[in-house]
Short mmCIF file of C-alpha atoms in Angstrom, two decimals:
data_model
loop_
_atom_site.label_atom_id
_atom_site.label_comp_id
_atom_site.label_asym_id
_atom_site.label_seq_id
_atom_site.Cartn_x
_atom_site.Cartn_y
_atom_site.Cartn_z
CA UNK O 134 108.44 87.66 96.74
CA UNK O 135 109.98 89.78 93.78
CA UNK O 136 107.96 92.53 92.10
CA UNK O 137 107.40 93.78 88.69
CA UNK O 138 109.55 96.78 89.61
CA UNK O 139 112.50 94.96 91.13
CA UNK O 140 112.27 92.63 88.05
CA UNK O 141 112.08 95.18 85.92
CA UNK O 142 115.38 97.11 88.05
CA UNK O 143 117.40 93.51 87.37
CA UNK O 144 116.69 93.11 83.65
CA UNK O 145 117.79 96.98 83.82
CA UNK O 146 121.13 95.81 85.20
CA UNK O 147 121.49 92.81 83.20
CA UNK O 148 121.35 94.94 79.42
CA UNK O 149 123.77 97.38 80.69
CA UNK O 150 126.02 94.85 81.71
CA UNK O 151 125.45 92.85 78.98
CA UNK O 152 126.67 95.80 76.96
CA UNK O 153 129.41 96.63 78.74
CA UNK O 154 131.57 93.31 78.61
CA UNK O 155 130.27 92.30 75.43
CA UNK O 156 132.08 95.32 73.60
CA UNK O 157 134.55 96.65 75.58
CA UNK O 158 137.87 96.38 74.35
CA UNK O 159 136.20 95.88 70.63
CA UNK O 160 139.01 98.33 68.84
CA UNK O 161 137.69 101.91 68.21
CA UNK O 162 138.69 104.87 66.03
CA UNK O 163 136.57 107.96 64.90
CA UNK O 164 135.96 106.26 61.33
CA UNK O 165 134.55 102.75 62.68
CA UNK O 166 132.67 104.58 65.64
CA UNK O 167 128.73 105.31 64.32
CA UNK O 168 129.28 101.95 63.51
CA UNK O 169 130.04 100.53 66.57
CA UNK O 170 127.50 102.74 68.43
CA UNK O 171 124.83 101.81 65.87
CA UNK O 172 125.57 97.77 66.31
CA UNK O 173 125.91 97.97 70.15
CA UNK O 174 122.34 99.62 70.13
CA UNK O 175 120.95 97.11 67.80
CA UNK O 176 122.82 93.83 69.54
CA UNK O 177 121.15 94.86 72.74
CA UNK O 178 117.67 96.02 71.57
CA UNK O 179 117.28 92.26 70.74
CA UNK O 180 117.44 91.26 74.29
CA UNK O 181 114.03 91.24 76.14
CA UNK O 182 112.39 93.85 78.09
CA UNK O 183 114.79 96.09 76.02
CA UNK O 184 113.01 99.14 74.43
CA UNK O 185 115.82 101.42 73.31
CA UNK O 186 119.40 102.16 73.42
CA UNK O 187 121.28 104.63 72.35
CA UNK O 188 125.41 104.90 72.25
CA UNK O 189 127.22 107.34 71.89
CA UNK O 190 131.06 107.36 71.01
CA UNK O 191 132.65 110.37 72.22
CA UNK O 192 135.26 110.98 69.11
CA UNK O 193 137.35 113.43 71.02
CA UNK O 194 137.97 111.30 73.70
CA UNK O 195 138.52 108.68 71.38
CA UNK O 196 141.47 110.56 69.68
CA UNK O 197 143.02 111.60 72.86
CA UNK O 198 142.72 107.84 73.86
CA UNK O 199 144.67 106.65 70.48
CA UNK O 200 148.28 107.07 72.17
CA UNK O 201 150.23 105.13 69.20
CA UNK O 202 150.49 105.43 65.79
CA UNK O 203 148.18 102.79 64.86
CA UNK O 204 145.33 104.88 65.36
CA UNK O 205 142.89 102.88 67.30
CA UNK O 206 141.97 102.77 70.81
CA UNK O 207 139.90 100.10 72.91
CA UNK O 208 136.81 100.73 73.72
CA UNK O 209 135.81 101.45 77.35
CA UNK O 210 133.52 103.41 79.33
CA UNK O 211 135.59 106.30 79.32
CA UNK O 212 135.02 106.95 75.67
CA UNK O 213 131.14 106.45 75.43
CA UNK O 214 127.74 107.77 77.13
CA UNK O 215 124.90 104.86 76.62
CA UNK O 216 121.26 105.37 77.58
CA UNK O 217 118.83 102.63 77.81
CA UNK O 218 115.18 102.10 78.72
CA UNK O 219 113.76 98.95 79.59
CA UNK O 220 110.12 97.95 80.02
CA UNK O 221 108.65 95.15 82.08
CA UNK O 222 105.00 94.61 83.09
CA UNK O 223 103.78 98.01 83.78
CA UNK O 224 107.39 99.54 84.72
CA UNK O 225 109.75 101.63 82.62
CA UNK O 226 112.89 102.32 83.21
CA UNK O 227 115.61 104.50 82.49
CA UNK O 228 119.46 103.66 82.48
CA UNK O 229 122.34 105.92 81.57
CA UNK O 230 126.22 105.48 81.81
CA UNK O 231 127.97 108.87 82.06
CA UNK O 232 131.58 109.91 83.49
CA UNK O 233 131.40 110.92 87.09
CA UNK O 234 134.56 112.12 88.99
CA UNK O 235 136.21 110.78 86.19
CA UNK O 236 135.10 107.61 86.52
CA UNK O 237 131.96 105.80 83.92
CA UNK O 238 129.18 105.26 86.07
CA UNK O 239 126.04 102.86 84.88
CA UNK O 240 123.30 104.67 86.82
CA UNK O 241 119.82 103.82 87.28
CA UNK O 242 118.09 107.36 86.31
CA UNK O 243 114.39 106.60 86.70
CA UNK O 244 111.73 103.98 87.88
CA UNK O 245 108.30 104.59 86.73
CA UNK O 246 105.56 102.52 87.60
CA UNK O 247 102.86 102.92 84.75
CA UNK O 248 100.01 101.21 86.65
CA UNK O 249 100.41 103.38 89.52
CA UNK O 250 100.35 106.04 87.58
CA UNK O 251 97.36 105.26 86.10
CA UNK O 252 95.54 104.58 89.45
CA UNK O 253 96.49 108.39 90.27
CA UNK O 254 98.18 106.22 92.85
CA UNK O 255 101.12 108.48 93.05
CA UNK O 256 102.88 106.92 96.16
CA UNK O 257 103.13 103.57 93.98
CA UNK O 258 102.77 101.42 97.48
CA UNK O 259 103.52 98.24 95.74
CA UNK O 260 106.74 99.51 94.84
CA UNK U 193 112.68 108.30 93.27
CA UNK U 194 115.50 105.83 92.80
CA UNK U 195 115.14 103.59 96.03
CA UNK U 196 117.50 101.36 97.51
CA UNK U 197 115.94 98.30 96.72
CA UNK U 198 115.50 99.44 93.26
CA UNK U 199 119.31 99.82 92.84
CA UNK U 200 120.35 96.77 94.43
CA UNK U 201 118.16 94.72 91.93
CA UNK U 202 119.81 96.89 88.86
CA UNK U 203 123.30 96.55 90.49
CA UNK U 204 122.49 92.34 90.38
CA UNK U 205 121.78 92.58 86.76
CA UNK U 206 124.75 94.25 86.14
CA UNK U 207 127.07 91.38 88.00
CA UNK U 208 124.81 89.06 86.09
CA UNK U 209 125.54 90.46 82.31
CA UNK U 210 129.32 91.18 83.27
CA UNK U 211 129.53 87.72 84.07
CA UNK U 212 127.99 86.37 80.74
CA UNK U 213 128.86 88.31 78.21
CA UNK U 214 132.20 88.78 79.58
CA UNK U 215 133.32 84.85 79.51
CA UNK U 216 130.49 83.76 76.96
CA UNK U 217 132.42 82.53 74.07
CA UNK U 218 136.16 80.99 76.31
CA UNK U 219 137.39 77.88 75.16
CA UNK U 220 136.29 75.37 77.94
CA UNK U 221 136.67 71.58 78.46
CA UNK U 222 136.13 69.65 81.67
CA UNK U 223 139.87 69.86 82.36
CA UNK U 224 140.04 73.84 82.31
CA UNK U 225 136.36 73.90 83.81
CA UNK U 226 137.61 74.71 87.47
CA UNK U 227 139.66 77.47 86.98
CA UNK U 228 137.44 79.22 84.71
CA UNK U 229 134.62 79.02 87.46
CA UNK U 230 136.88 80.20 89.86
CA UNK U 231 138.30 83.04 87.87
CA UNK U 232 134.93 83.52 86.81
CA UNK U 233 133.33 84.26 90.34
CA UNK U 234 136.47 85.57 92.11
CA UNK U 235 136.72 88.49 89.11
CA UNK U 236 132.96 89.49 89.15
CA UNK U 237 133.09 89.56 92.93
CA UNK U 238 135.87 92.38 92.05
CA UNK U 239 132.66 94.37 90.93
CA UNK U 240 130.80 96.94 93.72
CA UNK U 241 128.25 95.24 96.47
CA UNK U 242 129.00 92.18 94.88
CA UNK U 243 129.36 89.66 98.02
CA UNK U 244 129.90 86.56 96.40
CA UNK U 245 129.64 84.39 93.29
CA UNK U 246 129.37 80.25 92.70
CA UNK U 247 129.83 79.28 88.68
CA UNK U 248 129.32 75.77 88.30
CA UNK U 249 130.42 74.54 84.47
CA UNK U 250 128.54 71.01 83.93
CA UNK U 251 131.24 68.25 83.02
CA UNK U 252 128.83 66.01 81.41
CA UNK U 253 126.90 68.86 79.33
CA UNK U 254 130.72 70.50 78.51
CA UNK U 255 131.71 66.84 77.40
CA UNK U 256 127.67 66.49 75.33
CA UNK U 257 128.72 70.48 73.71
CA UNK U 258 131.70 69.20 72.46
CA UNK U 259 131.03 68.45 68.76
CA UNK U 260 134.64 67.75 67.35
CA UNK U 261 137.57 65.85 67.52
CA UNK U 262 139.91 69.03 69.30
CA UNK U 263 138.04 68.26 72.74
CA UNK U 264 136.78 71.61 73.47
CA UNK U 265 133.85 73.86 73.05
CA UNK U 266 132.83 77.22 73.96
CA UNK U 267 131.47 78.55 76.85
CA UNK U 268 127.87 79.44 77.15
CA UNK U 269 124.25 79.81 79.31
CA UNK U 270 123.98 76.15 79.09
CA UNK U 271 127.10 74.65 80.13
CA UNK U 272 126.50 76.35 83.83
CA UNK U 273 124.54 77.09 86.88
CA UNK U 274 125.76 80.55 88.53
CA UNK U 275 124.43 82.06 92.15
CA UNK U 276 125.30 85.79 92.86
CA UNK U 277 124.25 87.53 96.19
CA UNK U 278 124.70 91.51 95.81
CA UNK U 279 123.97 93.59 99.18
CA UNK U 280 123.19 97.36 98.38
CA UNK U 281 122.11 99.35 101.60
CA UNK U 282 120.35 97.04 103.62
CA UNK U 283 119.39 94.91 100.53
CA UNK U 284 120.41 91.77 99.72
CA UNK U 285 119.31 90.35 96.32
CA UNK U 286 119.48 86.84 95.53
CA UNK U 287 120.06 85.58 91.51
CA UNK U 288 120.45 82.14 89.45
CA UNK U 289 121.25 81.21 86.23
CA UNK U 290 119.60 77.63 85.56
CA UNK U 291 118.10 75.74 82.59
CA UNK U 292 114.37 76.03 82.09
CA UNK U 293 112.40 75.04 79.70
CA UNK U 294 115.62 74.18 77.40
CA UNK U 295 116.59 77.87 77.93
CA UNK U 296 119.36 79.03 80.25
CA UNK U 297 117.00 81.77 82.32
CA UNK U 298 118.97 84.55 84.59
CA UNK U 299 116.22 84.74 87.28
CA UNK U 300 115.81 87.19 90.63
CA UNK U 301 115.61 85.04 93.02
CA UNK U 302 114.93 86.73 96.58
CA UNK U 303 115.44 90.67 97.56
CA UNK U 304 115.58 90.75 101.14
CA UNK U 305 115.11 94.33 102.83
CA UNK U 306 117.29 94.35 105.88
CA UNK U 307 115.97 97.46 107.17
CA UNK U 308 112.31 96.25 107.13
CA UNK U 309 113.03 92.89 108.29
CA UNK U 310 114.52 94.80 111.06
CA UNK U 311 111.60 97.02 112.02
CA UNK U 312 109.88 94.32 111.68
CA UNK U 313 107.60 94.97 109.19
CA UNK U 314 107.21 92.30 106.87
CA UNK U 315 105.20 93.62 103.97
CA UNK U 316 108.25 95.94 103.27
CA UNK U 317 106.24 98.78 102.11
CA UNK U 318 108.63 100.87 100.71
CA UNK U 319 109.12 98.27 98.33
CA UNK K 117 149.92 77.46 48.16
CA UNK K 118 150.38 77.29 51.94
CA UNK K 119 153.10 75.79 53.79
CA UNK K 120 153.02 74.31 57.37
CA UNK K 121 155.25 76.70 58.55
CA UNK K 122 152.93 79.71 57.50
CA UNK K 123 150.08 77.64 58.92
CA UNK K 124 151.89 77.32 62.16
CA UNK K 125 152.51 80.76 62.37
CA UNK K 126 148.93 81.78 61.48
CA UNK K 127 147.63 79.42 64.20
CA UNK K 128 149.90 81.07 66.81
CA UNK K 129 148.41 84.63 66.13
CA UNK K 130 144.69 83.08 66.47
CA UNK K 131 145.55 82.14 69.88
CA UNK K 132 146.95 85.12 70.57
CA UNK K 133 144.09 86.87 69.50
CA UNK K 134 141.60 84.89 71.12
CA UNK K 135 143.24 84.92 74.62
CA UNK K 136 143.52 89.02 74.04
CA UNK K 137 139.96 89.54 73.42
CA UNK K 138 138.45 86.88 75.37
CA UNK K 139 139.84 88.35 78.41
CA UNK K 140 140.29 91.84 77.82
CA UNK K 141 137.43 94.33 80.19
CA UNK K 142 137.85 91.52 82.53
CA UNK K 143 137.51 92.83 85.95
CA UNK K 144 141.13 92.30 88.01
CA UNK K 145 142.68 92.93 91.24
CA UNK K 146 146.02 91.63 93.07
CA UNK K 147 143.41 88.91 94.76
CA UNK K 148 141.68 87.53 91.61
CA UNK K 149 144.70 87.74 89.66
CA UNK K 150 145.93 84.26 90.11
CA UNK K 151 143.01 82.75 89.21
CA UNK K 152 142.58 84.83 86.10
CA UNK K 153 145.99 84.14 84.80
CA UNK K 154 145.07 79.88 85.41
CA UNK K 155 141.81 80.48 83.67
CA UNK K 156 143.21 82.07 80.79
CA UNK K 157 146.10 79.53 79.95
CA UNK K 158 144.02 76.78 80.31
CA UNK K 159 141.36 78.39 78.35
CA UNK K 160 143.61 78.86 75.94
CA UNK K 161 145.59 75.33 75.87
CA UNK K 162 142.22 73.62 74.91
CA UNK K 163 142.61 75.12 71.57
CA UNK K 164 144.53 73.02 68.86
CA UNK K 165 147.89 72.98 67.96
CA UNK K 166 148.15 75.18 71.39
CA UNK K 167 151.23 73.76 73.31
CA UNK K 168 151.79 75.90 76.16
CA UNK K 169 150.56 79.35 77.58
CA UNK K 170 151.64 81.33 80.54
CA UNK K 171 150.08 84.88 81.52
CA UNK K 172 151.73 86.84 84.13
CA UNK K 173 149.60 89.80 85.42
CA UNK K 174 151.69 92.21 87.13
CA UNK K 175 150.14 92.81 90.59
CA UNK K 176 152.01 96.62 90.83
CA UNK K 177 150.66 97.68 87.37
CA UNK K 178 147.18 96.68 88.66
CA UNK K 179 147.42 98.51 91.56
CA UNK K 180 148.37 101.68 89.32
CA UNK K 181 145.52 100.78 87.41
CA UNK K 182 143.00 100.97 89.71
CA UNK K 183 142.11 104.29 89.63
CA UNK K 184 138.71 104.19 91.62
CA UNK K 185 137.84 103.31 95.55
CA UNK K 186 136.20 100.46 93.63
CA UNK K 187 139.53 98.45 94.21
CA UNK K 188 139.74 96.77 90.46
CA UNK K 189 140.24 98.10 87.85
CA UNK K 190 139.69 96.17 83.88
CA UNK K 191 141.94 93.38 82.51
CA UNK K 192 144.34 95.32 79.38
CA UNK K 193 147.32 94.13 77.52
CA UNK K 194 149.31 97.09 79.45
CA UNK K 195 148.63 94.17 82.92
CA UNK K 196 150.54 91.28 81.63
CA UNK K 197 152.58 89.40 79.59
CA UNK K 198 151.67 86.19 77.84
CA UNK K 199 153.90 83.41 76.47
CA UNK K 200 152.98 80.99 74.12
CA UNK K 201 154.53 77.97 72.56
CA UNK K 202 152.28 76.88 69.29
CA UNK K 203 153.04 73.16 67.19
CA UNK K 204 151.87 72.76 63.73
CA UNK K 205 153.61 69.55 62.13
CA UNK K 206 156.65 70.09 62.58
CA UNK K 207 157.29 73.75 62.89
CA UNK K 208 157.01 75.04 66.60
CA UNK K 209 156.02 78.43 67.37
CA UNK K 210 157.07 81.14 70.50
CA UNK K 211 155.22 84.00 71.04
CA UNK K 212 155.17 86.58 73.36
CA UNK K 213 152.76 89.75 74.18
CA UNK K 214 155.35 92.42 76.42
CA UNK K 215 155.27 95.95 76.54
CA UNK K 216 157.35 97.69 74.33
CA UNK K 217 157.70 101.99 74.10
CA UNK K 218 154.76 102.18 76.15
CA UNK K 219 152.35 99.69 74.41
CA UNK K 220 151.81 96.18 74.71
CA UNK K 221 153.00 94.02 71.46
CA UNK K 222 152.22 90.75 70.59
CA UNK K 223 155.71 89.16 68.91
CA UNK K 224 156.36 86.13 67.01
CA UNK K 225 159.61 85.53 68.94
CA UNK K 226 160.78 82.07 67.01
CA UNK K 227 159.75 79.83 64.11
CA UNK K 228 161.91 76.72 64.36
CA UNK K 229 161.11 73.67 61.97
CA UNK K 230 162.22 71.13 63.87
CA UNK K 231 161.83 68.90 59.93
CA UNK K 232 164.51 70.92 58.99
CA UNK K 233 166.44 71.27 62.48
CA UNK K 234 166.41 67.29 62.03
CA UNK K 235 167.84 67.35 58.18
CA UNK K 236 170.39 69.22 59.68
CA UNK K 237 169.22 71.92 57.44
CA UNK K 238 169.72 75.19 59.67
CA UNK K 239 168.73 77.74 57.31
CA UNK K 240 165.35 76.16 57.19
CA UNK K 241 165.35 76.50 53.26
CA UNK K 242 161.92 75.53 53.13
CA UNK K 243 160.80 78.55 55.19
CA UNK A 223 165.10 84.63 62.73
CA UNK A 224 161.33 85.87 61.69
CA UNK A 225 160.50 86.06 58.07
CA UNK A 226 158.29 88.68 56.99
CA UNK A 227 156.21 86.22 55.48
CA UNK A 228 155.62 84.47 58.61
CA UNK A 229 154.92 87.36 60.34
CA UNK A 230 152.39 88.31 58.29
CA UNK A 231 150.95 84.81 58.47
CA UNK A 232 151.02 85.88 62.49
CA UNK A 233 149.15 89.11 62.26
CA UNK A 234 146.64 87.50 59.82
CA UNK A 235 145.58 84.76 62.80
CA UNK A 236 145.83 87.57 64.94
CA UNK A 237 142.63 89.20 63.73
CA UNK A 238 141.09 86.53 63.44
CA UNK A 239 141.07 85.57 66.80
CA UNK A 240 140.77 88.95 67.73
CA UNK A 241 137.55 89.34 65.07
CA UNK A 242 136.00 85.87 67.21
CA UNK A 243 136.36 86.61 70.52
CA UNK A 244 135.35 89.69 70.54
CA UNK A 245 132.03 89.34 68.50
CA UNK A 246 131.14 85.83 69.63
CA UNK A 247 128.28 85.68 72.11
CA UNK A 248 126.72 89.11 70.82
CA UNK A 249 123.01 88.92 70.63
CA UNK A 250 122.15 88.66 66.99
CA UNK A 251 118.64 88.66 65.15
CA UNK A 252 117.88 88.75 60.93
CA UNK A 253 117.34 92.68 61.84
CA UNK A 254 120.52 93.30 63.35
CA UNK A 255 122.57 91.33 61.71
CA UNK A 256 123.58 94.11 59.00
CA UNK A 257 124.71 96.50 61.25
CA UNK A 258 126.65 93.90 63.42
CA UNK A 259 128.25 93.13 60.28
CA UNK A 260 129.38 96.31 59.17
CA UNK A 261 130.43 96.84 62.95
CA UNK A 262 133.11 93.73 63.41
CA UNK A 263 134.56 94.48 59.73
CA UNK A 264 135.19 97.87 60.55
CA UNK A 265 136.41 97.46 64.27
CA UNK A 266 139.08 94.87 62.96
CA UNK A 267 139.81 97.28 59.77
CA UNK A 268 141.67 99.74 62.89
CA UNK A 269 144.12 96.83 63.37
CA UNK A 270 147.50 97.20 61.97
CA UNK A 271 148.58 95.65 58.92
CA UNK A 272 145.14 95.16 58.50
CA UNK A 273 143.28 95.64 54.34
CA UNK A 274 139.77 94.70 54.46
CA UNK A 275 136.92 92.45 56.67
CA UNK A 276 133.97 91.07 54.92
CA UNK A 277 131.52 89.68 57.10
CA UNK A 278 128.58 88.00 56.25
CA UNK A 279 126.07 86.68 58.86
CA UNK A 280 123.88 84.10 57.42
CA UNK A 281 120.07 85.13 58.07
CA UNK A 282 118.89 81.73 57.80
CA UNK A 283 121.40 80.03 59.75
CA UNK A 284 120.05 82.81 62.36
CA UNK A 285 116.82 82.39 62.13
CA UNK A 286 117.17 77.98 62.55
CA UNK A 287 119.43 78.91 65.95
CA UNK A 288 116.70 81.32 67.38
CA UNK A 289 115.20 77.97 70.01
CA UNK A 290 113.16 80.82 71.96
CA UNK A 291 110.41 83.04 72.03
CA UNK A 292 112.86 86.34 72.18
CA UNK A 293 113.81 86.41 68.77
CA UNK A 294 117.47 86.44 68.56
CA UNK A 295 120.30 84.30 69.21
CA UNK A 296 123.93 84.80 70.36
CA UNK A 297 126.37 85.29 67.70
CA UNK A 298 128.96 81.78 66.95
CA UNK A 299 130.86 80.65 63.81
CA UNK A 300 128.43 78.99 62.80
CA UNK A 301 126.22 81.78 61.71
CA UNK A 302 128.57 83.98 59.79
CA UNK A 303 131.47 84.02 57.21
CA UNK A 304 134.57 86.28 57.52
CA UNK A 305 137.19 86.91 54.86
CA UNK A 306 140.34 88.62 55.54
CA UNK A 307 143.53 90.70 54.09
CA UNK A 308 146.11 91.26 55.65
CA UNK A 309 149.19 92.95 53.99
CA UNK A 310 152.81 93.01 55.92
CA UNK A 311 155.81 94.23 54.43
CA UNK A 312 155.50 92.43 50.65
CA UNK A 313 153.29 90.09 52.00
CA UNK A 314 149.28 89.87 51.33
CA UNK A 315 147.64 87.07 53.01
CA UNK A 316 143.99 85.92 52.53
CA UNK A 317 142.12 84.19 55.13
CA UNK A 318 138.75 82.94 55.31
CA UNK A 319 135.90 81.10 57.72
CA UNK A 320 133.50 79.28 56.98
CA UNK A 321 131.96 75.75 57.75
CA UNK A 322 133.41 72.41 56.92
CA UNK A 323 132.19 69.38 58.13
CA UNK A 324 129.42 71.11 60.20
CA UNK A 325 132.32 73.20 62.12
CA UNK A 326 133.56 76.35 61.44
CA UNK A 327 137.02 76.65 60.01
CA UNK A 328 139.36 79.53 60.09
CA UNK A 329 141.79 78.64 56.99
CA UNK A 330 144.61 80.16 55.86
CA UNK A 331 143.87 80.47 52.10
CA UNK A 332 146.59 82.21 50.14
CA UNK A 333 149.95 83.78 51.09
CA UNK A 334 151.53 85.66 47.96
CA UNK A 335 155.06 87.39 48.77
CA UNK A 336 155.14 90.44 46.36
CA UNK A 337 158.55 90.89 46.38
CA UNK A 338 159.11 87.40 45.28
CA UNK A 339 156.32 88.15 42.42
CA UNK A 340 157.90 90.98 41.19
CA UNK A 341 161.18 89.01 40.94
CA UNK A 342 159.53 86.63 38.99
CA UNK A 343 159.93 84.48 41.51
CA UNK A 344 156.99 82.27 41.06
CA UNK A 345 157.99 79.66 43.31
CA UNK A 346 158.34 81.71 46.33
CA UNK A 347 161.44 79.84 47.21
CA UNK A 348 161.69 82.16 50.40
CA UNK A 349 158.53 80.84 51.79
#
């Protein structure tokens, strides 16, 4: 009743959620970000299906988000870009949270099917 | 080469690791266990296509979690049971969180395609 | 080397902290707002020496807030204010997270030691 | 009607509720555990009043918790230990937390008012 690929779309979802709400409002400056981006990456790497992630902190907007003298901001999706690739069974796919109309979007880039593929079977009619 | 079905199964995840990683960790006993389901479902169902959420914290495992003499523990995959139902398009994806095998397992559960059901064709090929 | 009144005070800013980034990225709107502000008190309450806590999210500044179609927008210390009454022996503790020049603060309103109060000792000589 | 001594006994709890919530719940494995590490110590360093975070995530204690087949665990209390300084106004306070009787503990170790130091003062008779 559910496929590899949908399976594969959920556990997708569930990393970049996972993510999200894990370490948002974790405070932020430019000094503690590679930190940050290099832990989130690591945290979620450990969860399964989970082949890579990589965060980016975007230090500009971080500075322009510091608006007292404390010199920290929260973290949110305004102030990072995070890709992410998950594989399960024979599918791979690719994840990405970018701004879009101002506003951080967790997208679902690409699907691939590897056994498809590998048929030559390039309509992937189980998917 | 994203398909509709595809992203309503990544947009369930999402709900699903929002939800977790979001309230893992809150204080809980069995006399605060309603309103953190309730805030719980009613503030993921804020989130896009989601159409509704049940969290249901287990007194008796809450009560079993609670180690030491302050009467509270903290809040995790085994203390609850959650449904989510996320429509996308004409999708409408089914997910659980339940025990299994000692482990608390965020499952797919059903992803119904409206628009096949509709044309009747039941082997939903595009998917 | 520590005295129950620093100890009271030191509990009062663990709460404070806790509540702050328990919650904090949670997703909020005018309709799940009630339930969030329940959740989080009681949440809160279960942990010890915790007397009281009240959270008021302010149902205009979330409407400002949400800045999307989405209709939420994510749970920040700029939303609501928090009051909280902590007891340690016999020292009781007020605090109180309001906005203040723009930013939200989180004060240590009063310290009363209600030992002293009783010696009719008002300048609380052991504090 | 605040000392500065028991406001700095305030922000101390502060981050360390703050440091808890906000990490607890992260997935955690022996190989991640460095950079998680260096992550929370440096995220808390950005709050005010705040001198230095040590955290230490016990490999073992992570390695026992792992119950599954996926390797990691999600990060509790009872897998790391966190000390603290916090300086405010003449104030230095040194927290710590670690496990006693099988629960972790945050304590409040040492509060040292400088001022009263460099009055020779050694019996704080302020505080």
């Amino acid at each position: 009743m559910v496929t590899d690929v949908q399976q594969a779309c959920f556990e997708a979802g569930i990393k970049f959620g996972s993510l999200y709400h894990q370490f948002a409002g974790t405070p932020v400056s430019p000094r503690s970000a590679r930190s940050l981006e290099r832990a989130m990456a690591e945290a979620i790497e450990n969860q399964p299906y989970c082949e890579s992630v990589v965060v980016r902190i975007d230090d500009d907007a971080v500075r322009e988000a510091i608006d007292h003298e404390n010199g920290y901001t929260e973290l949110t999706g305004r102030l990072m870009e995070v890709e992410m690739r998950v594989g399960y069974a024979d599918t791979s796919v690719q994840t990405r949270m970018e701004m879009e109309d101002g506003y951080p979007l967790m997208k679902l880039v690409d699907v691939a099917d590897g056994d498809a593929d590998a048929d030559g079977d390039a309509n992937a009619s189980d998917e």
